[in-house]
Short mmCIF file of C-alpha atoms in Angstrom, two decimals:
data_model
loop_
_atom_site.label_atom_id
_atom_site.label_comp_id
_atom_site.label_asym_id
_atom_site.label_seq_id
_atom_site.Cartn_x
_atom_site.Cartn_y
_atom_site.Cartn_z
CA UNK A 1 -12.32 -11.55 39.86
CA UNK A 2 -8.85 -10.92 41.69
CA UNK A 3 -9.28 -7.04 41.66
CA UNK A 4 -13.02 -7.44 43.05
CA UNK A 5 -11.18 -10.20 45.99
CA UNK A 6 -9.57 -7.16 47.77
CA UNK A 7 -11.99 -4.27 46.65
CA UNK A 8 -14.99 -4.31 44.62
CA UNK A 9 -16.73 -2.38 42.12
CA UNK A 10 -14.49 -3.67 39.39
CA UNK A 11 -17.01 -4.71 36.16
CA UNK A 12 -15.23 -7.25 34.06
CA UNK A 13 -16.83 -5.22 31.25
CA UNK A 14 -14.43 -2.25 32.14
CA UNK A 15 -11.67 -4.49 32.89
CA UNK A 16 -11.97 -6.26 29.81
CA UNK A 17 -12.63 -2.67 27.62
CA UNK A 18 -8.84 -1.74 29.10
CA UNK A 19 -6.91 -4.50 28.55
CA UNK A 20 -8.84 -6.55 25.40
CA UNK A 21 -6.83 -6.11 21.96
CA UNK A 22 -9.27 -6.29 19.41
CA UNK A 23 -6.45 -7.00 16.49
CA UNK A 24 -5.21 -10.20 18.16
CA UNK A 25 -8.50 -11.13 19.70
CA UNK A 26 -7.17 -11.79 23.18
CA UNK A 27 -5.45 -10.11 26.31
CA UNK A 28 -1.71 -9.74 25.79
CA UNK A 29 -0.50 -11.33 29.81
CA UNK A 30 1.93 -7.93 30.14
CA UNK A 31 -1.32 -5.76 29.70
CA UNK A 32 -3.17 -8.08 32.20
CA UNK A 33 -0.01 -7.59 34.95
CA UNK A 34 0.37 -4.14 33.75
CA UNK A 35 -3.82 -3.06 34.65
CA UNK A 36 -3.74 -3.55 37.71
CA UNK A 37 -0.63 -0.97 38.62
CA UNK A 38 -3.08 1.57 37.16
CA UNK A 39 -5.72 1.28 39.57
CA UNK A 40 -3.10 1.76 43.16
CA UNK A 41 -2.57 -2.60 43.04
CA UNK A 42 1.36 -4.09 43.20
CA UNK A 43 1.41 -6.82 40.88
CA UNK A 44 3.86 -10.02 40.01
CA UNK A 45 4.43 -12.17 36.98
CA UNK A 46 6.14 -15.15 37.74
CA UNK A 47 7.02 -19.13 35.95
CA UNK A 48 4.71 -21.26 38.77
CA UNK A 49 4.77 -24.93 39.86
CA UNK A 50 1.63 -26.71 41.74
CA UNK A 51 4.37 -26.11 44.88
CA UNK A 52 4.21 -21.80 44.25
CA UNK A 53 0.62 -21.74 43.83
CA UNK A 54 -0.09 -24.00 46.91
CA UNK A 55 2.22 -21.28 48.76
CA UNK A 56 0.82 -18.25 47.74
CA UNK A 57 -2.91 -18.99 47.73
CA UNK A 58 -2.17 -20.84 51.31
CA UNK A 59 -2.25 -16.76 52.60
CA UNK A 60 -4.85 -15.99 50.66
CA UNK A 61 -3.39 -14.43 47.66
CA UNK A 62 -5.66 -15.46 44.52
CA UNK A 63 -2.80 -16.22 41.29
CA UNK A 64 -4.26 -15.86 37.40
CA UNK A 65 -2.68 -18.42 35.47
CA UNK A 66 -2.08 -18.67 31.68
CA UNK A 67 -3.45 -22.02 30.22
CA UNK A 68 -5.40 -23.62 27.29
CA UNK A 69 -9.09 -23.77 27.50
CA UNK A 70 -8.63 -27.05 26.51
CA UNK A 71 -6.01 -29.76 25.46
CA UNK A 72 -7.03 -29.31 22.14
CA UNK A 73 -6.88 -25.80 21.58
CA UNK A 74 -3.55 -23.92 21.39
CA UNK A 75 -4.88 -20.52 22.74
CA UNK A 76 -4.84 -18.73 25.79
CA UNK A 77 -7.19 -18.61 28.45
CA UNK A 78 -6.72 -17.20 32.03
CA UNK A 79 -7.86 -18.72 35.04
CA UNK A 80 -7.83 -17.87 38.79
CA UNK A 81 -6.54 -20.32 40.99
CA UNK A 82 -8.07 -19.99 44.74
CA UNK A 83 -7.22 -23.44 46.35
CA UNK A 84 -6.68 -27.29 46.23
CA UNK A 85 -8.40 -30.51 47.30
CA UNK A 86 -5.64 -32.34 48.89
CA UNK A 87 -7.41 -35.97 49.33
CA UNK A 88 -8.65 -35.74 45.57
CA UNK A 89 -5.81 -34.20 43.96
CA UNK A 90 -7.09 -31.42 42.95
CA UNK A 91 -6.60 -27.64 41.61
CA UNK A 92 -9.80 -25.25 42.66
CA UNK A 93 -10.70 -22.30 40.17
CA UNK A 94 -12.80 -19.34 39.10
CA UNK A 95 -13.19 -20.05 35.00
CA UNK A 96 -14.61 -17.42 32.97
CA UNK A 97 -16.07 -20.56 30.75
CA UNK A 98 -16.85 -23.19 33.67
CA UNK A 99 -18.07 -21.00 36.62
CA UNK A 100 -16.60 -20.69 40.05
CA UNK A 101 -15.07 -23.03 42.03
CA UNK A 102 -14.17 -25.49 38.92
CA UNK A 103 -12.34 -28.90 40.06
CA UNK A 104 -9.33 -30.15 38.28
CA UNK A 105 -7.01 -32.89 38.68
CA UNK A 106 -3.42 -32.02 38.65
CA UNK A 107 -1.69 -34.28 35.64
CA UNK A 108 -5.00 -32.46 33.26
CA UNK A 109 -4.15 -28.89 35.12
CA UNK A 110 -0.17 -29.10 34.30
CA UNK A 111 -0.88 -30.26 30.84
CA UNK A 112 -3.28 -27.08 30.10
CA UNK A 113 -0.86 -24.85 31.64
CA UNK A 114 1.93 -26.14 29.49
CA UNK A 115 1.01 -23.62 26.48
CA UNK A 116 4.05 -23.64 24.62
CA UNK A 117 7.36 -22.48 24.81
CA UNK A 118 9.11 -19.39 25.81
CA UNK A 119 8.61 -17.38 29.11
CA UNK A 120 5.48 -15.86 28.68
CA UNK A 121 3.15 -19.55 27.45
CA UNK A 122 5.05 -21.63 29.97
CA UNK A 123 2.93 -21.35 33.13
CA UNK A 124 2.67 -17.80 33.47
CA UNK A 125 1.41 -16.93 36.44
CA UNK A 126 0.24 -13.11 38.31
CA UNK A 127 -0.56 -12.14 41.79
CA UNK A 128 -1.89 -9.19 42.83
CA UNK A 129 -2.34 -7.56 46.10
CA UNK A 130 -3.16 -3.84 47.54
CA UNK A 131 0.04 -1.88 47.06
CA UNK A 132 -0.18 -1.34 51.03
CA UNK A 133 0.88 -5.05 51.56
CA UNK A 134 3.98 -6.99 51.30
CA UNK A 135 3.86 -9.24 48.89
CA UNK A 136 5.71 -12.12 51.07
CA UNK A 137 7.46 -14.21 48.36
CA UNK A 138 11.04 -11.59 47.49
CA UNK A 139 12.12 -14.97 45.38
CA UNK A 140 8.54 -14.07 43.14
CA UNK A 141 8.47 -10.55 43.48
CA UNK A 142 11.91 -10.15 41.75
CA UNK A 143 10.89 -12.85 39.06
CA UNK A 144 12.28 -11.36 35.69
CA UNK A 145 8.73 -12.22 34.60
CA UNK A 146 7.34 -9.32 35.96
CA UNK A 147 10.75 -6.95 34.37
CA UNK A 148 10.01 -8.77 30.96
CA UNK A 149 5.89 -8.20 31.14
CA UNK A 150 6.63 -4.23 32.63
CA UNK A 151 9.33 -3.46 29.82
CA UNK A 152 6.54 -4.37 27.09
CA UNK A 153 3.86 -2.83 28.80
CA UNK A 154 6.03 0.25 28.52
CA UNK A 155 6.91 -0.21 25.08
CA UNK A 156 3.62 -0.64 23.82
CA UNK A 157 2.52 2.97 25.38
CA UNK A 158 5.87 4.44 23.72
CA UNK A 159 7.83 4.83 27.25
CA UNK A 160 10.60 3.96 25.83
CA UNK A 161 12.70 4.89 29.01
CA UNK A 162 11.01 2.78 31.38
CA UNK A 163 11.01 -0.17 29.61
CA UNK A 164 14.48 -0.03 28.78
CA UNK A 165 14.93 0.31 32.76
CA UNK A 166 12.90 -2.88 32.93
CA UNK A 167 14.76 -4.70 30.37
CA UNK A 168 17.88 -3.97 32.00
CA UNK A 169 16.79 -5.83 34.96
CA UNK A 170 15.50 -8.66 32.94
CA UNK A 171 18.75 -9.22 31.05
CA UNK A 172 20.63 -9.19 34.46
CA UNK A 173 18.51 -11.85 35.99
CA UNK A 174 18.22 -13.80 32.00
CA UNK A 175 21.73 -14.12 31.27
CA UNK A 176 22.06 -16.30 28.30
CA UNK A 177 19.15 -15.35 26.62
CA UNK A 178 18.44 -13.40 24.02
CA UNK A 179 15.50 -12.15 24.13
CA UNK A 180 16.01 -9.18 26.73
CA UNK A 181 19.21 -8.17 24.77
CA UNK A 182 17.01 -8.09 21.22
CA UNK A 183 13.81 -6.30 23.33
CA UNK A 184 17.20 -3.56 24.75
CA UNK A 185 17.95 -3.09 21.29
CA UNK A 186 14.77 -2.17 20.06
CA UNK A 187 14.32 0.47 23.11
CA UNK A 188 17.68 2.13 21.97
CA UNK A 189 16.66 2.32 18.40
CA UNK A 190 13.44 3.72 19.40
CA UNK A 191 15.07 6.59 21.80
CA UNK A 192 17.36 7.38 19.33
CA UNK A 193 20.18 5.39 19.87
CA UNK A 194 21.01 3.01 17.01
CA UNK A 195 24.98 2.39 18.07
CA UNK A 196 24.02 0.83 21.23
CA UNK A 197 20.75 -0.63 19.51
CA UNK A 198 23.26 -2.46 17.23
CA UNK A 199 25.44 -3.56 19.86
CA UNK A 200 22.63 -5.25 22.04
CA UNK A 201 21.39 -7.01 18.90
CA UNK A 202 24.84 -8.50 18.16
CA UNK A 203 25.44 -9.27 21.93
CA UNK A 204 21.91 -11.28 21.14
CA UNK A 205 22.73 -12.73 18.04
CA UNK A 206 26.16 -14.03 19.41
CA UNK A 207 23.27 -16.61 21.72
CA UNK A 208 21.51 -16.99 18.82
CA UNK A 209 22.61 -16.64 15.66
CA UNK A 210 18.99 -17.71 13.96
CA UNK A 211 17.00 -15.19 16.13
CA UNK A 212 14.49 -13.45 13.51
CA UNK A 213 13.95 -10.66 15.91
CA UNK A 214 17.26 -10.29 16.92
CA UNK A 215 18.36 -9.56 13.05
CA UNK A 216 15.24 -7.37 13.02
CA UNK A 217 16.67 -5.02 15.23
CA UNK A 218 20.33 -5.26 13.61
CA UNK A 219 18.86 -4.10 10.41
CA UNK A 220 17.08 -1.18 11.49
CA UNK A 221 20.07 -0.11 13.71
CA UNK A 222 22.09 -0.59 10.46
CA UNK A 223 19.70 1.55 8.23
CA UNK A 224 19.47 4.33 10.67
CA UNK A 225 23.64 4.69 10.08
CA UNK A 226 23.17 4.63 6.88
CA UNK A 227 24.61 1.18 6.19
CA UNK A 228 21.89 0.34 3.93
CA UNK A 229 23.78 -3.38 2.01
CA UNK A 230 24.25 -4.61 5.67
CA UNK A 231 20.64 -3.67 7.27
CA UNK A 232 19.37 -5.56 3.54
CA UNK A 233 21.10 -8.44 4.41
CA UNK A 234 19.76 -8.50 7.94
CA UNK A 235 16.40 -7.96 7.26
CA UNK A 236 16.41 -10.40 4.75
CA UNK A 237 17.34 -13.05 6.86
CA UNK A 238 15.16 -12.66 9.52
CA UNK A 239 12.05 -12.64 6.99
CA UNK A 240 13.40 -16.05 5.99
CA UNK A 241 13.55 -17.08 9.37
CA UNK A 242 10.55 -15.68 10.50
CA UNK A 243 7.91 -15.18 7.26
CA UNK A 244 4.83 -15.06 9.26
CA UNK A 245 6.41 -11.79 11.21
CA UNK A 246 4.43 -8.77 9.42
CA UNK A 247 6.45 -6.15 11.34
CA UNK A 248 9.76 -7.45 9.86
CA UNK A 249 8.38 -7.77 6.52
CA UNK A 250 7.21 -4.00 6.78
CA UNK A 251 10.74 -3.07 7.98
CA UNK A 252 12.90 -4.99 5.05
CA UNK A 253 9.90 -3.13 2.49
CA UNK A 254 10.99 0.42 4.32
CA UNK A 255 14.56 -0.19 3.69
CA UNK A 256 14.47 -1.65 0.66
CA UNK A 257 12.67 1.83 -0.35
CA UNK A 258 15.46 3.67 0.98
CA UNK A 259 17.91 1.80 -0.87
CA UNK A 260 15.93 1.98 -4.33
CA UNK A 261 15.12 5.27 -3.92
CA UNK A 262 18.74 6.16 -3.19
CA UNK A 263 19.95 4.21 -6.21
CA UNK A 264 17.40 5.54 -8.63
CA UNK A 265 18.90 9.05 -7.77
CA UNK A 266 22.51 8.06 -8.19
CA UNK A 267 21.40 6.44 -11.51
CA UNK A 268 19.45 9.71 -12.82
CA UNK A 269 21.49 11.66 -15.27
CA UNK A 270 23.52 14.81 -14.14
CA UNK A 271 21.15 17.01 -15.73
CA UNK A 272 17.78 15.46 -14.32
CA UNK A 273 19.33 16.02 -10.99
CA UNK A 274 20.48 19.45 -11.95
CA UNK A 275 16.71 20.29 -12.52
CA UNK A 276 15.41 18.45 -9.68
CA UNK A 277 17.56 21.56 -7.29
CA UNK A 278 16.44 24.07 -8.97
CA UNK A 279 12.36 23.07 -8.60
#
């Protein structure tokens, strides 16, 4: 809808065949901020208010907005806010679900676009315009949002470069929170650099000591050195804090391997190994 507002010829079929993840069943927000960037659009990620949105759709700007479909229901659904109806209190929107121009009052709107904690499910908004125009809000365009929804955009399409680059601007403008410092230390390990990829997991851990993801990255960073007892203990902490996390179950199994398979060699008698070089 937002693409077709300043040029059409956009299908939501194609939109939708770029940016849907079939695994999760749903649009991850950093590909939805990231699409348009591909097609010669600027676009911004930003935490909104009734106050923002009133702003930026007051010149016309359209802003997507992360909510749940209904109270009820704990998923996401995006929405495209395009006015307000002062004298009845009331938020104006395109709905994929309940058509065009859908009325809602603005207690029930705040209260769907509460989805739940963290940056990205706490009313995430997007605005998009034609890379030709200013975008007139600097205090928006420079949310970290955007920073945090570029560097995993990047990530995800193994540019590990760039999203470092846009991690580095969302830890300067998140101080105090972990999650940038964690998200740097996974962009180190991944180019190659597990030193630093320990350090920025420390740095994150020293916020928050139970961060899952945080002792995710310190035990990869740790394995890659070689200090196998200290990337165990790592790992296995964060799959107690965080069992429902596949990805850090899969890394504890891959070390663990490592270890046993370096053990069962040190165990194997001088001979066995002794026949082992020679094959």
């Amino acid at each position: 809808m937002v693409l077709n507002y300043w040029a059409g010829g956009f299908s939501q079929q194609r939109i939708a065949a770029a940016i849907y993840d079939s695994e999760s069943q749903g649009t991850y927000s950093s590909e939805l901020m990231f699409y348009p960037r591909t097609l010669g659009f600027s676009s911004y990620s930003f935490r909104g208010d009734l106050q923002t949105l009133r702003d930026v759709v007051g010149l016309d700007i359209p802003v997507i907005v992360l909510t749940r479909p209904i109270l009820q229901l704990g998923k996401g659904h995006y929405r495209v806010v395009i006015g307000f109806d002062d004298a009845r209190r009331e938020v104006i929107f395109h709905d994929p679900y309940f058509g065009e121009r859908y009325a809602m009052s603005y207690g029930h709107f705040m209260k769907l676009w509460e989805l739940g904690k963290g940056l990205n499910r706490s009313r995430w908004s997007m605005a998009v315009v034609p890379r030709e125009r200013a975008f007139p809000f600097p205090d928006l365009a420079s949310h970290p949002l955007t920073a945090v929804n570029l560097g995993t955009a990047y990530y995800r399409r193994s540019d590990y470069a760039r999203s470092r680059e846009e991690w580095l601007k969302a830890a300067e403008r998140l101080s105090g929170d972990p999650y940038p410092l964690y998200s740097l230390g996974m962009t180190s390990f991944r180019l190659g650099n597990a030193a630093e990829a320990e350090s920025y997991a420390l740095e994150a851990l020293a916020l928050d000591g139970k961060n899952a993801y945080a002792l995710d990255v310190l035990g990869l960073a740790y394995a890659e050195q070689g200090k196998i007892p200290e990337a165990l203990e790592a790992l296995s902490r964060a799959v107690k804090l965080a069992p429902e996390g596949k990805f850090i179950r899969d890394h504890y199994r891959q070390v663990k391997a490592i270890r046993d398979k370096k053990t069962g060699l040190e165990n194997k008698p001088e001979k066995e190994k002794s026949s082992e070089k020679e094959r």
